[in-house]
Coordinates of C-alpha atoms in Angstrom, one line a residue:
M1 CA 0.5 15.8 -55.2
A2 CA -1.6 17.7 -52.6
D3 CA 0.2 20.7 -50.9
G4 CA 0.2 19.0 -47.6
D5 CA 1.7 15.8 -48.9
R6 CA 5.2 15.0 -47.7
V7 CA 7.7 13.8 -50.3
P8 CA 8.7 10.2 -49.3
I9 CA 12.0 9.9 -48.0
A10 CA 12.4 6.0 -48.0
D11 CA 14.7 6.0 -50.9
N12 CA 17.3 8.1 -49.1
D13 CA 20.0 5.5 -49.3
A14 CA 19.5 5.0 -53.0
L15 CA 19.5 8.8 -53.5
A16 CA 22.7 9.1 -51.3
H17 CA 24.4 6.6 -53.6
E18 CA 23.2 8.3 -56.8
T19 CA 24.3 11.8 -55.6
G20 CA 27.5 10.6 -53.9
A21 CA 26.5 11.8 -50.5
D22 CA 29.1 9.9 -48.4
A23 CA 30.2 11.0 -45.0
S24 CA 33.8 9.8 -45.7
A25 CA 34.2 12.1 -48.7
P26 CA 33.2 15.5 -49.8
L27 CA 30.4 15.8 -52.4
D28 CA 31.3 16.4 -55.9
E29 CA 29.7 19.3 -57.9
R30 CA 26.8 17.3 -59.0
A31 CA 25.9 15.8 -55.7
M32 CA 26.4 19.1 -53.9
A33 CA 24.1 20.8 -56.4
E34 CA 21.3 18.1 -55.9
V35 CA 21.4 18.2 -52.1
S36 CA 21.6 22.0 -52.1
R37 CA 18.3 22.1 -54.0
M38 CA 16.7 19.7 -51.6
A39 CA 17.9 21.8 -48.5
E40 CA 16.8 25.0 -50.3
A41 CA 13.2 23.6 -50.8
L42 CA 13.0 22.5 -47.2
V43 CA 13.9 25.8 -45.6
F44 CA 11.9 27.7 -48.1
A45 CA 8.7 25.7 -47.3
S46 CA 9.0 26.0 -43.6
A47 CA 7.4 28.8 -41.6
Q48 CA 10.1 28.4 -39.0
P49 CA 13.9 28.1 -39.0
V50 CA 14.8 24.4 -39.9
T51 CA 17.2 22.8 -37.6
E52 CA 20.3 20.9 -38.9
K53 CA 19.0 17.7 -37.2
L54 CA 15.9 17.7 -39.4
L55 CA 17.8 18.6 -42.5
A56 CA 20.0 15.6 -41.7
E57 CA 17.0 13.4 -41.3
R58 CA 15.5 14.6 -44.7
L59 CA 18.5 14.8 -46.8
P60 CA 20.4 11.7 -48.3
Q61 CA 22.3 9.8 -45.6
G62 CA 25.8 11.1 -45.0
T63 CA 25.2 14.5 -46.3
P64 CA 27.5 17.1 -44.7
V65 CA 24.7 19.5 -43.8
R66 CA 26.7 22.3 -42.4
A67 CA 28.8 22.3 -45.5
V68 CA 25.7 22.3 -47.8
M69 CA 24.1 25.2 -45.8
E70 CA 27.3 27.2 -45.7
K71 CA 27.5 27.1 -49.5
L72 CA 23.9 28.0 -49.8
R73 CA 24.5 30.9 -47.5
A74 CA 27.4 32.1 -49.7
D75 CA 25.1 31.6 -52.9
Y76 CA 22.5 33.8 -51.4
A77 CA 24.8 36.4 -49.9
A78 CA 24.2 39.0 -52.7
R79 CA 20.6 38.3 -53.4
G80 CA 17.4 40.1 -52.0
V81 CA 16.8 37.2 -49.8
N82 CA 19.7 35.8 -47.5
L83 CA 20.0 32.5 -45.8
V84 CA 20.7 32.9 -42.1
R85 CA 21.7 30.7 -39.3
V86 CA 20.0 30.9 -36.0
E87 CA 21.8 28.6 -33.5
D88 CA 21.5 25.1 -35.3
A89 CA 18.7 26.2 -37.5
W90 CA 18.5 28.0 -40.9
A91 CA 15.9 30.4 -42.4
F92 CA 15.6 32.8 -45.2
R93 CA 15.3 36.4 -44.5
T94 CA 15.0 39.7 -46.5
A95 CA 18.5 41.2 -47.0
D96 CA 19.1 44.0 -44.3
D97 CA 19.7 46.7 -46.8
L98 CA 16.4 46.1 -48.6
S99 CA 14.3 46.2 -45.4
F100 CA 13.1 49.8 -46.5
L101 CA 11.2 48.3 -49.2
M102 CA 8.9 46.2 -47.1
S103 CA 5.6 47.9 -46.2
R104 CA 4.6 47.3 -42.6
E105 CA 1.1 46.2 -42.9
A106 CA 1.1 44.1 -39.8
V107 CA 0.3 45.7 -36.4
D108 CA 3.6 46.6 -34.6
Q109 CA 4.4 44.6 -31.7
K110 CA 3.9 46.4 -28.4
K111 CA 7.1 48.3 -27.5
L112 CA 8.9 47.1 -24.4
S113 CA 9.4 49.3 -21.4
R114 CA 12.8 50.4 -20.3
A115 CA 12.5 47.9 -17.3
A116 CA 11.6 45.0 -19.7
L117 CA 14.6 45.8 -22.0
E118 CA 16.9 45.9 -19.1
V119 CA 15.6 42.5 -17.7
L120 CA 15.8 41.0 -21.2
A121 CA 19.6 42.1 -21.5
I122 CA 20.3 40.5 -18.1
I123 CA 18.5 37.4 -18.9
A124 CA 20.5 37.2 -22.3
Y125 CA 23.9 37.6 -20.7
H126 CA 23.4 36.0 -17.4
Q127 CA 21.2 33.1 -18.2
P128 CA 20.3 30.9 -16.5
V129 CA 19.3 33.6 -14.0
T130 CA 16.4 33.7 -11.3
R131 CA 14.2 36.6 -10.5
A132 CA 16.1 37.5 -7.3
E133 CA 19.3 37.5 -9.2
M134 CA 17.9 39.9 -11.7
E135 CA 16.9 42.2 -8.8
E136 CA 20.4 42.0 -7.3
I137 CA 21.9 42.9 -10.6
R138 CA 19.6 45.8 -11.4
G139 CA 19.3 47.0 -7.8
V140 CA 15.5 47.4 -8.1
E141 CA 12.4 45.0 -7.9
T142 CA 11.6 43.0 -11.0
S143 CA 7.8 42.6 -11.4
K144 CA 6.1 39.4 -12.4
G145 CA 4.4 41.5 -15.1
T146 CA 7.6 42.4 -16.7
L147 CA 8.7 38.8 -16.9
D148 CA 5.3 37.7 -18.2
T149 CA 5.5 40.3 -21.0
L150 CA 8.9 39.1 -22.0
M151 CA 7.6 35.5 -22.2
E152 CA 4.7 36.7 -24.3
T153 CA 6.9 38.0 -26.8
G154 CA 8.4 34.5 -27.1
W155 CA 12.0 35.8 -26.5
V156 CA 12.2 34.5 -22.9
R157 CA 11.5 31.0 -21.5
L158 CA 11.5 29.1 -18.2
R159 CA 14.6 27.0 -18.2
G160 CA 14.4 25.0 -15.0
R161 CA 14.8 25.3 -11.1
R162 CA 18.0 26.2 -9.2
R163 CA 19.3 23.7 -6.9
T164 CA 19.2 26.1 -3.9
P165 CA 16.7 26.6 -0.9
G166 CA 13.1 27.4 -2.4
R167 CA 14.3 26.1 -5.9
P168 CA 13.7 29.2 -7.7
V169 CA 12.8 29.2 -11.5
T170 CA 15.6 30.1 -13.9
Y171 CA 15.0 32.1 -17.1
G172 CA 16.7 32.1 -20.5
T173 CA 16.2 33.2 -24.0
T174 CA 14.7 31.4 -27.0
P175 CA 15.7 30.9 -30.6
S176 CA 13.0 33.4 -31.4
F177 CA 15.2 36.0 -29.5
L178 CA 18.2 35.3 -31.6
D179 CA 16.1 35.3 -34.9
H180 CA 14.4 38.5 -34.0
F181 CA 17.7 40.4 -33.2
G182 CA 19.5 38.8 -36.2
L183 CA 21.9 36.8 -34.1
E184 CA 23.3 33.3 -35.0
E185 CA 24.1 32.4 -31.4
L186 CA 24.4 34.1 -27.9
R187 CA 28.2 34.7 -28.4
D188 CA 27.1 37.2 -31.0
L189 CA 25.5 39.5 -28.5
P190 CA 26.9 43.1 -28.4
G191 CA 28.9 44.5 -25.7
M192 CA 27.8 46.8 -22.8
D193 CA 28.7 50.1 -24.7
E194 CA 26.7 49.0 -27.6
L195 CA 23.6 48.1 -25.5
K196 CA 23.9 51.5 -23.8
G197 CA 24.0 53.1 -27.1
A198 CA 20.9 51.3 -28.3
G199 CA 19.1 52.3 -25.2
L200 CA 18.9 48.7 -23.8
L201 CA 20.7 49.6 -20.6
S202 CA 20.2 52.8 -18.7
S203 CA 22.9 54.7 -16.7
R204 CA 21.2 53.8 -13.4
M205 CA 22.6 50.3 -13.8
P206 CA 25.0 49.5 -11.0
S207 CA 28.6 50.4 -11.5
N208 CA 29.6 46.8 -10.9
F209 CA 27.4 45.5 -13.6
S210 CA 29.2 43.2 -15.9
M211 CA 28.7 41.3 -19.1
P212 CA 29.6 37.7 -18.7
T213 CA 30.5 35.4 -21.5
P214 CA 27.0 33.9 -22.7
L215 CA 26.4 30.2 -22.6
S216 CA 27.6 28.3 -25.5
S217 CA 24.8 25.6 -25.4
P218 CA 21.8 27.7 -24.0
D219 CA 19.5 24.7 -24.4
E220 CA 21.4 22.6 -21.8
L221 CA 20.7 22.8 -18.3
T222 CA 23.6 23.6 -16.0
E223 CA 24.9 21.6 -13.2
D224 CA 22.9 23.6 -10.6
E225 CA 19.6 23.4 -12.5
D226 CA 16.9 20.8 -12.3
P227 CA 14.5 20.3 -15.3
L228 CA 11.0 21.6 -14.9
T229 CA 8.4 18.7 -14.2
D230 CA 4.7 18.6 -14.9
I231 CA 4.1 19.4 -11.2
D232 CA 6.4 22.5 -11.5
L233 CA 4.4 23.6 -14.6
E234 CA 1.2 23.0 -12.7
E235 CA 2.4 25.1 -9.7
L236 CA 3.5 27.9 -12.1
G237 CA 0.0 27.8 -13.9
L238 CA 1.5 26.7 -17.2
L239 CA 0.0 23.1 -17.3
T240 CA -3.9 22.4 -16.7
P241 CA -4.1 19.7 -14.1
R242 CA -5.4 16.3 -15.4
P243 CA -8.6 15.2 -13.8
E244 CA -8.5 12.6 -11.1
D245 CA -9.5 9.1 -12.4
D246 CA -12.8 7.8 -10.8

């Protein structure tokens, strides 16, 4: 079989019957071992974290995906490679205590400025947040260049438009942000004292600056947000206009 060929999944129902994967009952030891091997292979072969939705589509019908992945995570906990969860996706990562063994041959990513780190922290905790709201929180202007830099890292994205006059764009974080900082979900973000200790917040932040509870579902738009349309993306320079038909 060629490397790029996909394993057929047409026989999932039969395999589910064979392995005992039934949504109404927990898997027996043999069935759990078999679906664990499948899940392990899927995550190992992917360059990006694999979502539980994709795992559910590829594994035998009725497989309790979260239970399978949590068991795999426990199995890998003491190994040199750990299985980690990023929101609703899973990926293999080098164990934290062995990171010193890894030689850094790749070019280091450009370090973010203090202003960019502050803006990133505000977006992470206050999302969805507009540029004007960031400036109100920080007490200083937030340049477009700072936001562009954060978007280039892949840690920040455009979410939608606020349902207020002018329909300002709202910003939020991405799964890559969680993955880079070793977080499973936004609720794992550190507190204000930890951020200041890590140099992510400066002493010049307003005294009334607070850390709200992050969104539990960061991918879902809030009631005061509209989704971005193709017209919005064209206006923001993120979508090439299609030529007019002759």
